[in-house]
Short mmCIF file of C-alpha atoms in Angstrom, two decimals:
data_model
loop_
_atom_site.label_atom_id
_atom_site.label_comp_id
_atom_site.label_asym_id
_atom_site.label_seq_id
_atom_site.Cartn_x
_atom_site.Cartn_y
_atom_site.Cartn_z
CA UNK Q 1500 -56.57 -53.34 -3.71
CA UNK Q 1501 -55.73 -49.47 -5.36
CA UNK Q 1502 -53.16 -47.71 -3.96
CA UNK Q 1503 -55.68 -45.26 -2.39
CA UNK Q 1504 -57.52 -47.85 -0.76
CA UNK Q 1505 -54.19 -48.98 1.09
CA UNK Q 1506 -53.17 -45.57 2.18
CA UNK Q 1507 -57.01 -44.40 3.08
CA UNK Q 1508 -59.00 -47.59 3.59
CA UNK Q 1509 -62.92 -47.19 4.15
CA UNK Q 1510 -64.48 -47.39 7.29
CA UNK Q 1511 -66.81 -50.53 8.49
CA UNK Q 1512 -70.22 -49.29 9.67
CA UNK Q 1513 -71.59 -52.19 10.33
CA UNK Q 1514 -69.16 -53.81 12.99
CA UNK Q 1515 -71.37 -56.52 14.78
CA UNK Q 1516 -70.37 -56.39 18.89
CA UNK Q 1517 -70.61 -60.60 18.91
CA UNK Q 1518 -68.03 -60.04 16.38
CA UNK Q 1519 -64.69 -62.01 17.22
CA UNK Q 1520 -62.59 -59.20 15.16
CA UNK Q 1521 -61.07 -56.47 16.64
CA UNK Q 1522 -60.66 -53.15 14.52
CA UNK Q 1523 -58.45 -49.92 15.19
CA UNK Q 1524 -60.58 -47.30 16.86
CA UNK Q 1525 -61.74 -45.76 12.83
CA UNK Q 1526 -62.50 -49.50 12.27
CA UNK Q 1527 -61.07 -48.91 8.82
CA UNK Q 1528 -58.24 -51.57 9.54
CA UNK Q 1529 -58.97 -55.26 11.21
CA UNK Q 1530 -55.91 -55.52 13.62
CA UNK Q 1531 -56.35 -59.10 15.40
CA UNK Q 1532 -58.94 -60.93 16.97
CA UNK Q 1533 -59.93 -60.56 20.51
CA UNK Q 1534 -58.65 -64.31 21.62
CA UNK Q 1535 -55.16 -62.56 20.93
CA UNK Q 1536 -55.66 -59.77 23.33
CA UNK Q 1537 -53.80 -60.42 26.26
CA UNK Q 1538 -54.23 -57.77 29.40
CA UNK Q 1539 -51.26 -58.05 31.68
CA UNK Q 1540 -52.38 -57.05 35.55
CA UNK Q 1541 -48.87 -55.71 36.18
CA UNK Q 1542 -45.18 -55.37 35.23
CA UNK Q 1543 -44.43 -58.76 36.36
CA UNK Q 1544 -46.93 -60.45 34.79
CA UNK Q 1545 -46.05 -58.76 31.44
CA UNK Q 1546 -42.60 -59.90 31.66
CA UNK Q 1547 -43.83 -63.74 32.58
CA UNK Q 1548 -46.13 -63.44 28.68
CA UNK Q 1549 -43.05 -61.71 27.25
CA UNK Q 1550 -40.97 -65.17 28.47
CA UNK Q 1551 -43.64 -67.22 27.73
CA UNK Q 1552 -44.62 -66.89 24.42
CA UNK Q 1553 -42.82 -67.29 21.25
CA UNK Q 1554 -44.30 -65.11 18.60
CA UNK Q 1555 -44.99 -61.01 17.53
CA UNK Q 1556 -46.18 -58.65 19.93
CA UNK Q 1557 -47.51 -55.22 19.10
CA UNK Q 1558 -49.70 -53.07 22.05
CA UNK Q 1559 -53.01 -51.85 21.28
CA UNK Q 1560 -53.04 -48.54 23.35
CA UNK Q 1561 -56.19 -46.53 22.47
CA UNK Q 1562 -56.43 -47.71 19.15
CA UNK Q 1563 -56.37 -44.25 17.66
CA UNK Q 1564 -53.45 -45.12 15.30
CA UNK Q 1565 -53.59 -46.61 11.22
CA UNK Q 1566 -54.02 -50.07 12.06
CA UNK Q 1567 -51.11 -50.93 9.84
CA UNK Q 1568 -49.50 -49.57 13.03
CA UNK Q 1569 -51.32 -52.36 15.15
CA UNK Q 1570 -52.25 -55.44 13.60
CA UNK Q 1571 -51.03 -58.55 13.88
CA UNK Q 1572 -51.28 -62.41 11.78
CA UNK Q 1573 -53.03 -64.82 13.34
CA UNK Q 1574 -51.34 -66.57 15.97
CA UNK Q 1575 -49.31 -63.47 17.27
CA UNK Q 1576 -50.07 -60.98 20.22
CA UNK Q 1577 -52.08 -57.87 20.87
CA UNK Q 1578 -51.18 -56.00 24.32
CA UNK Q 1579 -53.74 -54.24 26.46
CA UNK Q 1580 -51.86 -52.09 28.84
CA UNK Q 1581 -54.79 -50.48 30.80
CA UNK Q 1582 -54.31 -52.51 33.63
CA UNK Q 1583 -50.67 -49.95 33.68
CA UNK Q 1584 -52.20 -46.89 34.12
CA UNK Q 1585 -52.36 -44.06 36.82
CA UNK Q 1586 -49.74 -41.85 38.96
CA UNK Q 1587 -46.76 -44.30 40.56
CA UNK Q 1588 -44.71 -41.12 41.87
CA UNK Q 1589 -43.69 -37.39 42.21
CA UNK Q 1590 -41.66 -35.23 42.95
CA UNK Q 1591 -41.21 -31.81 43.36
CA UNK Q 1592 -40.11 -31.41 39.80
CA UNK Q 1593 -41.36 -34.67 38.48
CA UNK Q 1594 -44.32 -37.25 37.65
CA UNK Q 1595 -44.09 -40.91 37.02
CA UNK Q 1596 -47.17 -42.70 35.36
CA UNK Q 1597 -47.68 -46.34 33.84
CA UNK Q 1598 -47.69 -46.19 30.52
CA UNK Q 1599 -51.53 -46.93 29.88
CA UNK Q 1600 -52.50 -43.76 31.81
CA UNK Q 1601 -54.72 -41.89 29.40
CA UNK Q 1602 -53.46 -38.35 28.55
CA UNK Q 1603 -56.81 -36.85 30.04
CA UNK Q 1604 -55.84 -38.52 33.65
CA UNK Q 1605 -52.46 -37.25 33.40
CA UNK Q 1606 -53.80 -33.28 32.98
CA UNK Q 1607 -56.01 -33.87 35.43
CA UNK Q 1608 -53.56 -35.60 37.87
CA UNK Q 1609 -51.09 -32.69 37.58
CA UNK Q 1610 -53.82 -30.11 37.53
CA UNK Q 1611 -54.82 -31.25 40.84
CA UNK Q 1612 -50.83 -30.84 42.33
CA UNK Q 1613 -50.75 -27.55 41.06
CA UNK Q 1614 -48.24 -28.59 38.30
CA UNK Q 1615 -48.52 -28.93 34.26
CA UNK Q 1616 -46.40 -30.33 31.85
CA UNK Q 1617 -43.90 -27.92 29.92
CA UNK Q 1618 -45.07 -29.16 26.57
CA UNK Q 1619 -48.49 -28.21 25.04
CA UNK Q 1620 -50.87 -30.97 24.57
CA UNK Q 1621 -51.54 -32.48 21.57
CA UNK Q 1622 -55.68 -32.42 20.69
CA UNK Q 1623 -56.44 -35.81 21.61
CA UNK Q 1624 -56.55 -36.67 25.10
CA UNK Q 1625 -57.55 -40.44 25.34
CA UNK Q 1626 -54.53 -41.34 23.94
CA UNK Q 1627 -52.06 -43.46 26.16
CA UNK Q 1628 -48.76 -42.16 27.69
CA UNK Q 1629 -46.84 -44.78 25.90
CA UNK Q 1630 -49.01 -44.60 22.90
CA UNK Q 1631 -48.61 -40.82 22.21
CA UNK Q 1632 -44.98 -40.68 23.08
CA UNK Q 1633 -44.25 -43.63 20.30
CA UNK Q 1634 -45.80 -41.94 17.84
CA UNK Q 1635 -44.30 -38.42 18.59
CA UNK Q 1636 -47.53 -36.77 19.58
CA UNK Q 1637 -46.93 -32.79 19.75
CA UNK Q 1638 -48.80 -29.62 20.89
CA UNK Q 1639 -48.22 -26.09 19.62
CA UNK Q 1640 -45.24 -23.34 20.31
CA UNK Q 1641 -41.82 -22.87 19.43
CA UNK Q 1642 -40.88 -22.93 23.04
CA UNK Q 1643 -41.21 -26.91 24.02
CA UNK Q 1644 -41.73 -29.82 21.49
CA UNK Q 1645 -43.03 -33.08 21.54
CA UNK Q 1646 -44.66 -35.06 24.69
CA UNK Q 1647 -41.50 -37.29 24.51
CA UNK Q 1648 -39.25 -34.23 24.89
CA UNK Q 1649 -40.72 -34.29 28.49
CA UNK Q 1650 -39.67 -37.77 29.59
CA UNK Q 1651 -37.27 -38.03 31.99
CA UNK Q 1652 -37.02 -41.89 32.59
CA UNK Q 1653 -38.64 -44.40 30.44
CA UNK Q 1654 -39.37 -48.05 31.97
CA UNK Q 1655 -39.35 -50.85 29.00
CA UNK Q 1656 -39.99 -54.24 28.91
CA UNK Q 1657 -37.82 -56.33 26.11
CA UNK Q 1658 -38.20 -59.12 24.02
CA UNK Q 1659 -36.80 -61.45 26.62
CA UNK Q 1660 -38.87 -60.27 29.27
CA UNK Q 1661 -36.22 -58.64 30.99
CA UNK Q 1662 -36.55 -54.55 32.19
CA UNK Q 1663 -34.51 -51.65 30.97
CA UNK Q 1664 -34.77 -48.10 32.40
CA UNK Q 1665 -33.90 -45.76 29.40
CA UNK Q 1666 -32.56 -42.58 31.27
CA UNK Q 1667 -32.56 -38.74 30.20
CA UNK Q 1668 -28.46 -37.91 29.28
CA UNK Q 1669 -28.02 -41.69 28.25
CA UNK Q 1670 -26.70 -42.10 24.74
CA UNK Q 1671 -29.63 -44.58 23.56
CA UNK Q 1672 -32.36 -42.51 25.72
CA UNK Q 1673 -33.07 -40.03 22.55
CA UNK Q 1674 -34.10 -43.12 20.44
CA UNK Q 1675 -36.24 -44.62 23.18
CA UNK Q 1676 -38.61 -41.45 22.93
CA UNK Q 1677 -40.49 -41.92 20.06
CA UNK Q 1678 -40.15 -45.80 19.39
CA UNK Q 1679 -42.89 -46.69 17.31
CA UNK Q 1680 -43.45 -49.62 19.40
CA UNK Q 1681 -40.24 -51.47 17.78
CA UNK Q 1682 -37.54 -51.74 20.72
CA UNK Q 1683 -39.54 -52.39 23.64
CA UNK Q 1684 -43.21 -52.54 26.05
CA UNK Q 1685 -43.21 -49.19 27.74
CA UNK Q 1686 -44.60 -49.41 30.91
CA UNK Q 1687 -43.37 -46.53 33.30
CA UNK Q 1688 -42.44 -42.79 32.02
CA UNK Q 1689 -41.06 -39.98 34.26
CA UNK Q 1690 -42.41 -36.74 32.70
CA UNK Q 1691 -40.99 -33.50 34.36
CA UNK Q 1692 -43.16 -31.01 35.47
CA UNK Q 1693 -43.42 -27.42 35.63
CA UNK Q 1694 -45.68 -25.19 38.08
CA UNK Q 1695 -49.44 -24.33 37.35
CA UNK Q 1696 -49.93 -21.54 35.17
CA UNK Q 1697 -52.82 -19.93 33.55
CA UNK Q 1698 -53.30 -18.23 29.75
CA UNK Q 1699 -55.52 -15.86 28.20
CA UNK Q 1700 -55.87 -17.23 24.49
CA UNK Q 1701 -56.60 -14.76 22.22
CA UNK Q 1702 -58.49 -15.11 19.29
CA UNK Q 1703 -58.38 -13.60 15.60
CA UNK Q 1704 -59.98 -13.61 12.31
CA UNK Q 1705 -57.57 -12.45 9.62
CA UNK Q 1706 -56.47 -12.50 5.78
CA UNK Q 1707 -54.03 -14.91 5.29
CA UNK Q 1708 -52.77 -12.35 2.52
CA UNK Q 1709 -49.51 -11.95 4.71
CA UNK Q 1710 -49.60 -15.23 6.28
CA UNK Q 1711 -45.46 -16.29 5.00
CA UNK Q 1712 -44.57 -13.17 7.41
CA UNK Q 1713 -47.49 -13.88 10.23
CA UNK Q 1714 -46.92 -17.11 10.92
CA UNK Q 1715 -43.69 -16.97 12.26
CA UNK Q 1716 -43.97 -13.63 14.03
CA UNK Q 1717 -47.17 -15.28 16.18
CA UNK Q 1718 -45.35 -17.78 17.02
CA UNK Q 1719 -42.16 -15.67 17.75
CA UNK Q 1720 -44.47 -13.63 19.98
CA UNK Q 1721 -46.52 -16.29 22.12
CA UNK Q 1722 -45.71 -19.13 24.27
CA UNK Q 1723 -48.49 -20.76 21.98
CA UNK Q 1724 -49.71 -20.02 18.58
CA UNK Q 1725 -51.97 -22.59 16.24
CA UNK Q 1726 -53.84 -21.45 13.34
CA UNK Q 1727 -56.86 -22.31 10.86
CA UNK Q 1728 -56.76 -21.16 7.27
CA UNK Q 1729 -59.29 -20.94 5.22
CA UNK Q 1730 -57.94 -21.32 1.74
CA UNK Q 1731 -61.36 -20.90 0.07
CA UNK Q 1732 -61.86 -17.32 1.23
CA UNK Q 1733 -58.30 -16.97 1.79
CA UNK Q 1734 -59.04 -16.80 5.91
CA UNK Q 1735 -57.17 -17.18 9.01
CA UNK Q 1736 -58.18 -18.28 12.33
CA UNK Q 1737 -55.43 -17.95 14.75
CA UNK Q 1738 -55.29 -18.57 18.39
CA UNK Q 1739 -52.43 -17.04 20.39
CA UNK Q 1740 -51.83 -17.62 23.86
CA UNK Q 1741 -50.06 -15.79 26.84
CA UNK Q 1742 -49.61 -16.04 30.33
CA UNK Q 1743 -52.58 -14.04 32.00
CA UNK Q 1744 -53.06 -11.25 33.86
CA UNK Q 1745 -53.82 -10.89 37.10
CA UNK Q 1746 -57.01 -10.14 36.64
CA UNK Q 1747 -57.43 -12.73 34.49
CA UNK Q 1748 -56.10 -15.06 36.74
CA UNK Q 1749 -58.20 -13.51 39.80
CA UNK Q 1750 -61.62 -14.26 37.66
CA UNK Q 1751 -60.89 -17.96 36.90
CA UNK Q 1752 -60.04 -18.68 40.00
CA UNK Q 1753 -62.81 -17.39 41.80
CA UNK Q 1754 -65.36 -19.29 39.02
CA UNK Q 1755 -63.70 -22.50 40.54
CA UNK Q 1756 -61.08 -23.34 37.85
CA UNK Q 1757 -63.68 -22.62 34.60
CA UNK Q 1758 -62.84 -21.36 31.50
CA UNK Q 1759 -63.50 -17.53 31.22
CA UNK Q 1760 -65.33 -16.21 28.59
CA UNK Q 1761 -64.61 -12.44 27.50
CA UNK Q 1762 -67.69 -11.67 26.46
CA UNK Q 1763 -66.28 -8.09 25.10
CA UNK Q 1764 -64.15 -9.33 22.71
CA UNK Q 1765 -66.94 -11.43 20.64
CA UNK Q 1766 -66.61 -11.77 17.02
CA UNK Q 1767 -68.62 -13.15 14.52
CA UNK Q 1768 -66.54 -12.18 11.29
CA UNK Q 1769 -65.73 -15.96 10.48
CA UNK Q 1770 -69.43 -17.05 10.64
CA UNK Q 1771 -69.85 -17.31 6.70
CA UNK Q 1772 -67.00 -19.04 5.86
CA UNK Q 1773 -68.13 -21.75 9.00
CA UNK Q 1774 -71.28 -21.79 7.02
CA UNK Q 1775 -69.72 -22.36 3.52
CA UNK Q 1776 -67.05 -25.15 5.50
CA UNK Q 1777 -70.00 -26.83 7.06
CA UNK Q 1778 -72.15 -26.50 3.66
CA UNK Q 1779 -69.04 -28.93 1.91
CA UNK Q 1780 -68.44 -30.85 5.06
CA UNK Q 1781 -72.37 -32.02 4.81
CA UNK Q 1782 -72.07 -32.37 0.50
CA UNK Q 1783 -68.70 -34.53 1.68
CA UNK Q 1784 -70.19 -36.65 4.64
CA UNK Q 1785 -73.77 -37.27 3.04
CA UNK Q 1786 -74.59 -36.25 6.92
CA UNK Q 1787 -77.46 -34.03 6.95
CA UNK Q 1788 -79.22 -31.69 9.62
CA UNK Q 1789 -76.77 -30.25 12.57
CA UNK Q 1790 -75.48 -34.08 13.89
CA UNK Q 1791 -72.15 -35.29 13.66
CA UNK Q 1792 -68.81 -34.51 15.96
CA UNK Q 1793 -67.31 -33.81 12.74
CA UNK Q 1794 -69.28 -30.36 12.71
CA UNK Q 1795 -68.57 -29.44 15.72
CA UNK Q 1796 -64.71 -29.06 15.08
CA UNK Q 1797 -65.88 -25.78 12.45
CA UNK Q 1798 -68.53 -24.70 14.57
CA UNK Q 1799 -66.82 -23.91 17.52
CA UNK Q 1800 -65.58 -21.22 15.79
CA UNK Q 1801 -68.57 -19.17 15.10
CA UNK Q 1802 -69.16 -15.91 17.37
CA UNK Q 1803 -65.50 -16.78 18.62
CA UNK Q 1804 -64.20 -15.18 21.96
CA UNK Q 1805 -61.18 -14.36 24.19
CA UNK Q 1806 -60.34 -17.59 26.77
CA UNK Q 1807 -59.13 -17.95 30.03
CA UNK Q 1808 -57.86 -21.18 31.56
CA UNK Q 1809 -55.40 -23.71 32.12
CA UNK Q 1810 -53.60 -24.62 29.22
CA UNK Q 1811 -55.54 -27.66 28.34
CA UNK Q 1812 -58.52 -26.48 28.82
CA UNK Q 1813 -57.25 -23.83 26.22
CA UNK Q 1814 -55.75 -26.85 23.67
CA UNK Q 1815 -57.09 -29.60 24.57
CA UNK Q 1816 -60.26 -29.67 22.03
CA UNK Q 1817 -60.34 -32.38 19.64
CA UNK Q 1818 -63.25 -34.09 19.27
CA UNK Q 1819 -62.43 -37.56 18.47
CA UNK Q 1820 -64.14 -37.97 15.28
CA UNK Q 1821 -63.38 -40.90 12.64
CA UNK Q 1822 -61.33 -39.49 9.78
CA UNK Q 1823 -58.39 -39.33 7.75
CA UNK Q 1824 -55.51 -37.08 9.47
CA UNK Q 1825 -52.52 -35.89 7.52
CA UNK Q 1826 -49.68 -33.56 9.19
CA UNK Q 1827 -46.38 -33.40 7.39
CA UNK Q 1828 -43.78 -31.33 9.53
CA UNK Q 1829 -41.74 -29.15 7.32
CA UNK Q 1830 -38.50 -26.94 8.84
CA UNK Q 1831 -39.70 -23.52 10.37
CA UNK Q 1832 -37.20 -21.50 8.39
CA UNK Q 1833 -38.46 -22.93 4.83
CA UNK Q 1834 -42.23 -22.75 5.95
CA UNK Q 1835 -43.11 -19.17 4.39
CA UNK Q 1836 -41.40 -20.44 0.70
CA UNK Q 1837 -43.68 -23.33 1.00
CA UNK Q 1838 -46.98 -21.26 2.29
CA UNK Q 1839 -46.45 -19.70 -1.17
CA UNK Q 1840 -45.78 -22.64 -3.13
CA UNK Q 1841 -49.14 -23.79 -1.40
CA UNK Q 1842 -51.07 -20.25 -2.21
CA UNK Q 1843 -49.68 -20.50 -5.68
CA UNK Q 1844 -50.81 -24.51 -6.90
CA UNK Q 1845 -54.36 -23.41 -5.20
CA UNK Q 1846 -54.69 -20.36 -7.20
CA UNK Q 1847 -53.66 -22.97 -10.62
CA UNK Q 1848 -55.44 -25.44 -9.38
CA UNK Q 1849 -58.65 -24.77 -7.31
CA UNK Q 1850 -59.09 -27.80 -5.54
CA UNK Q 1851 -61.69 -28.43 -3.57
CA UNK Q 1852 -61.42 -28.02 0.44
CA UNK Q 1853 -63.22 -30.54 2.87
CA UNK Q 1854 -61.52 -28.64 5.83
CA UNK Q 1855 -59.34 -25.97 6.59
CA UNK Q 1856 -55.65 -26.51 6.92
CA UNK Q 1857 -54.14 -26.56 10.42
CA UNK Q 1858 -50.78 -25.02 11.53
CA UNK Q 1859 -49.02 -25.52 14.52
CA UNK Q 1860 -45.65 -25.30 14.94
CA UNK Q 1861 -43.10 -26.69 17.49
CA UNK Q 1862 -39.30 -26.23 18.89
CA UNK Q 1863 -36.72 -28.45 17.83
CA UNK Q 1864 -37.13 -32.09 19.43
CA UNK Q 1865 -34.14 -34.27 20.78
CA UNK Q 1866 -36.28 -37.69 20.05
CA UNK Q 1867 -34.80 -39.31 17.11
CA UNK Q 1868 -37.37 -40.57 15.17
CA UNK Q 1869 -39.69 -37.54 16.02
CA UNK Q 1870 -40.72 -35.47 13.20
CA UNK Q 1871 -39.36 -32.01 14.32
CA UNK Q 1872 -35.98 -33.82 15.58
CA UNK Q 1873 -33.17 -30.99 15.31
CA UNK Q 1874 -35.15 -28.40 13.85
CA UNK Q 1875 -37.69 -26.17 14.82
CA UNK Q 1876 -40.66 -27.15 12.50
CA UNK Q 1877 -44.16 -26.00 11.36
CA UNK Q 1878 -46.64 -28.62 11.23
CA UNK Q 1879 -48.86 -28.73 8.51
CA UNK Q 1880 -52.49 -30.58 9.37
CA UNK Q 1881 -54.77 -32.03 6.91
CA UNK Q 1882 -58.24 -33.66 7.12
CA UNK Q 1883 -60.94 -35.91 5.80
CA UNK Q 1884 -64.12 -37.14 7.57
CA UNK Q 1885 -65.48 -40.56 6.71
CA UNK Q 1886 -69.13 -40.09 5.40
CA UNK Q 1887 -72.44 -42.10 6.85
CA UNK Q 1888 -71.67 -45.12 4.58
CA UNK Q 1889 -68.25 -45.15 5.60
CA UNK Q 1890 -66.99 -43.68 2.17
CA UNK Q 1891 -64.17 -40.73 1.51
CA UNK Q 1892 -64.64 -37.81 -0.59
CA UNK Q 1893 -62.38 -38.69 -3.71
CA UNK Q 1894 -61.86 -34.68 -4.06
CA UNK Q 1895 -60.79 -34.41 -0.52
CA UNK Q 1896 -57.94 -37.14 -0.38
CA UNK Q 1897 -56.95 -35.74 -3.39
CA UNK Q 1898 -56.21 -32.70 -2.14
CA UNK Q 1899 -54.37 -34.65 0.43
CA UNK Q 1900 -52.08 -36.68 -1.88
CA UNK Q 1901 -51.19 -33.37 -3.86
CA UNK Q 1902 -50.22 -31.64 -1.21
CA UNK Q 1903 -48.39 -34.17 0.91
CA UNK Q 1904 -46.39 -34.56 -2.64
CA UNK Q 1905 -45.60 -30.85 -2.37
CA UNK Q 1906 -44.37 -30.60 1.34
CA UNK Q 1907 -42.43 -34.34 0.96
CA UNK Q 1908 -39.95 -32.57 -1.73
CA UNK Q 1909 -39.62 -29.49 1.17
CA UNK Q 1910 -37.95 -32.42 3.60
CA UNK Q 1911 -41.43 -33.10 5.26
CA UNK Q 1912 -41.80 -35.75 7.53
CA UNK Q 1913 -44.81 -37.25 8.63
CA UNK Q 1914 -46.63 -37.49 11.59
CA UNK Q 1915 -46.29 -41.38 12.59
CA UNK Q 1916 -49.71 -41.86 14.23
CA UNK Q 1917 -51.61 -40.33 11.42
CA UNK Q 1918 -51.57 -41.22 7.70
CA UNK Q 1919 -48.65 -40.60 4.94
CA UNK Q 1920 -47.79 -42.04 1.84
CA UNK Q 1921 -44.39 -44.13 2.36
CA UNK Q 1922 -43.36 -44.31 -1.45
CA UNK Q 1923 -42.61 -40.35 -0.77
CA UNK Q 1924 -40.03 -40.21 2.06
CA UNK Q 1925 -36.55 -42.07 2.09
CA UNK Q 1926 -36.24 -42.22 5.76
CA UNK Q 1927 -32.50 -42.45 5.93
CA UNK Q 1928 -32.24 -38.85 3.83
CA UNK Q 1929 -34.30 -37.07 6.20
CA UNK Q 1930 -33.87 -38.70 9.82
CA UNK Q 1931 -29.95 -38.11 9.80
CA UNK Q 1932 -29.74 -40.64 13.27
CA UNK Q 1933 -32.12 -43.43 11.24
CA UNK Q 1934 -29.03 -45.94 11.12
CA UNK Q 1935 -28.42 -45.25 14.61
CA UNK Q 1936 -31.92 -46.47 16.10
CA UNK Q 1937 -32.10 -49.42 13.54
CA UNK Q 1938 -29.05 -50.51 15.36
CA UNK Q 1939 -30.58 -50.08 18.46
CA UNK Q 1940 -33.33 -52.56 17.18
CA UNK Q 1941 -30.87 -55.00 16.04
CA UNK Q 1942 -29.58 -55.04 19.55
CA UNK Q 1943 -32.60 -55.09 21.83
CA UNK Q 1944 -35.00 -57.55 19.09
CA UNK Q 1945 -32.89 -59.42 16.70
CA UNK Q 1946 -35.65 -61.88 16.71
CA UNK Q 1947 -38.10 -59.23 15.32
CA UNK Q 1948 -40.77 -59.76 18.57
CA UNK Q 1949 -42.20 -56.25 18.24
CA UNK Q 1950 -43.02 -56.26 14.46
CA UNK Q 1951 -45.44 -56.41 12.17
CA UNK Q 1952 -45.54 -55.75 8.52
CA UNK Q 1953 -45.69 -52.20 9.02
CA UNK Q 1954 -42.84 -51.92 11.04
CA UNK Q 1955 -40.64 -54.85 8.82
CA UNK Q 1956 -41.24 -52.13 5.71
CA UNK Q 1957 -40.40 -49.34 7.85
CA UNK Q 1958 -36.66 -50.48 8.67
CA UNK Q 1959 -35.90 -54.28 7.52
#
């Protein structure tokens, strides 16, 4: 197998449902079969399979991840936590779900109570609890960071079937954060919570001609900032988001909790560089006519307006689309050196763009394996759709591998539940507590229950 078949492997289009095999949610990666899948009905009974059994366990959560993240040999375990899913407790300042809740029920949960979560929310939202705190799922604004950074208490089942409670102020509770699945089973997190607000996001088309200075000032200036750029027609799409007015907040309220549109503030400025995106997005896919999620990610942002609403109704938009998602996070204060390191091997180089690049940055995060731990960091989002036949443009991942080289040798560290290139980072160099949670490990699995061969590279 190539090297770029590894890192980006094809997708299967032809996945038969009498099929014993069980793929990761691209199906680009077999993980296990589906007479390993076992689907405890409660804590209890997780801890009896956790005593019971002998071999590798790794939990399947939504299936969104690389499925070198989830896959198992023959013989071994694969986890279905659904059954551990839905609101346990709250408080006036808190929330406790299982740890298969889906991200979607949680927002809705807390929307209901009149509460939020201080973090933004990461694009995605049928991603699990457990799932997108392991793999340090993050949102947008230099005020909060990461999901994790909003635990509280984290419940965990270990590798002898007995229960740990990891608590906020603990010395080990910053490594139980973002895990990657290898100390423990999450099955209960305490998130705190914050009360209901509302936002105004508004929205601007703009040359990225002084983006090194305007990216940071955005997101200096707004709770939340994320941004598109166009590096074709040297673009930017940029989103920033305030609390709202009253008036603001008097019209969504009294359209029932909707999103407002303000129709006065329309703006259709960006609608031929959406058509040239969408014209290299349907030479990429092979996907002709208007069909395809994949083209609905550009095309949302034709005739673009001022929003009001919660905030993820506001951020909350991915459309979960088969693909190949890079996002290196680079520190803040280096970010404008390395926009123009990026501006100036495009201008040498003129590669060719299957999407635009996506920039969101974050606050510093006290998680020790997340990606923006200590620093306040800009992330730096990449993307390939898989065509029809289940193919990748060659031109598009190499655009990728380029400039995931270039933001690697900046101290970039990769997003865990997306894709990356391990021969580029020495983890040790740029996670300065990496020693610390290996030692963890050794402590709570010396018999290696919750690897695989992902997570043996990773840190045996």
């Amino acid at each position: 197998m190539s090297r770029d078949a590894h890192l980006y492997p094809l997708r299967q289009t032809q996945v038969e449902p009498s099929d014993d095999a069980l793929w990761n949610w691209a199906q680009n990666t077999r993980i296990g079969s589906r007479q390993q899948v076992k689907r405890p009905a409660n804590e209890a009974e997780l801890q009896e399979i956790m005593r019971q059994s002998q071999g590798r366990v790794r939990v399947m959560g939504s299936r969104l991840s690389p499925g070198r993240m989830l896959q198992v040999d023959e013989n071994h375990l694969l986890l279905d936590l659904s059954a551990l899913s839905g609101l346990i407790a709250s408080d006036e300042n808190s929330a406790t779900f299982g740890a298969g809740t889906s991200l979607q029920q949680i927002y809705a949960t807390l929307t209901t109570m009149d509460r939020m979560l201080a973090s933004s929310p990461g694009v995605i939202a049928v991603q699990t609890l457990a799932g997108a705190m392991a793999t340090g799922t993050h949102g947008q604004g230099l005020q909060q960071s990461s999901l994790a950074d909003e635990a509280l208490r984290i419940r965990m089942v270990l590798a002898d079937g007995s229960l740990r409670e990891f608590v906020r102020g603990q010395e080990d509770f910053s490594a139980a954060q973002v895990t990657l699945g290898a100390l423990g089973i999450v099955t209960a997190v305490t998130l705190r919570t914050a009360p209901f607000r509302i936002f105004t996001c508004h929205k601007y088309a703009v040359t990225a001609d002084r983006l090194e200075q305007d990216l940071p000032r955005w997101n200096e200036a707004y709770p939340f900032s994320k941004a598109w750029w166009f590096v074709d027609d040297n673009l930017m799409h940029v989103w920033n988001a305030q609390e709202a007015s009253p008036e603001d907040r008097q019209r969504y309220e009294q359209r029932g909790r909707k999103v407002v549109e303000h129709a006065d503030t329309g703006d259709d400025s960006l609608n031929d560089t959406i058509d040239q995106t969408l014209a290299h997005m349907h030479r990429d896919t092979q996907i002709h006519g208007k069909g395809g999620k994949q083209f609905r990610t550009v095309t949302r942002f034709r005739d673009f307006t001022d929003v009001t609403g919660d905030i993820y109704q506001l951020f909350c938009r991915g459309i979960a689309v088969p693909q190949i998602n890079v996002e290196i996070g680079v520190p803040l204060e280096n970010t404008p050196a390395i926009i123009s390191k990026i501006k100036s091997w495009y201008a040498r180089n003129q590669p060719h763009m299957h999407y635009p690049v996506i920039l969101r940055c974050t606050g510093a995060s006290s998680a020790w394996l997340s990606p923006a731990y200590g620093r306040p960091t800009c992330f730096f989002g990449f993307v390939v759709y898989y065509a029809d036949d289940g193919s990748l443009s060659q031109e598009g991942l190499h655009f990728l591998t380029e400039v995931e080289k270039l933001l690697a040798e900046e101290g970039g560290r990769p997003h865990w539940g997306k894709y990356y290139d391990d021969e580029r980072y020495t983890w040790r160099e740029i996670y300065p507590r990496w020693d610390e949670f290996r030692a963890l490990r050794n402590q709570l699995d010396p018999q290696r229950r919750f690897s695989n061969d992902y997570i043996t590279t990773l840190f045996d």
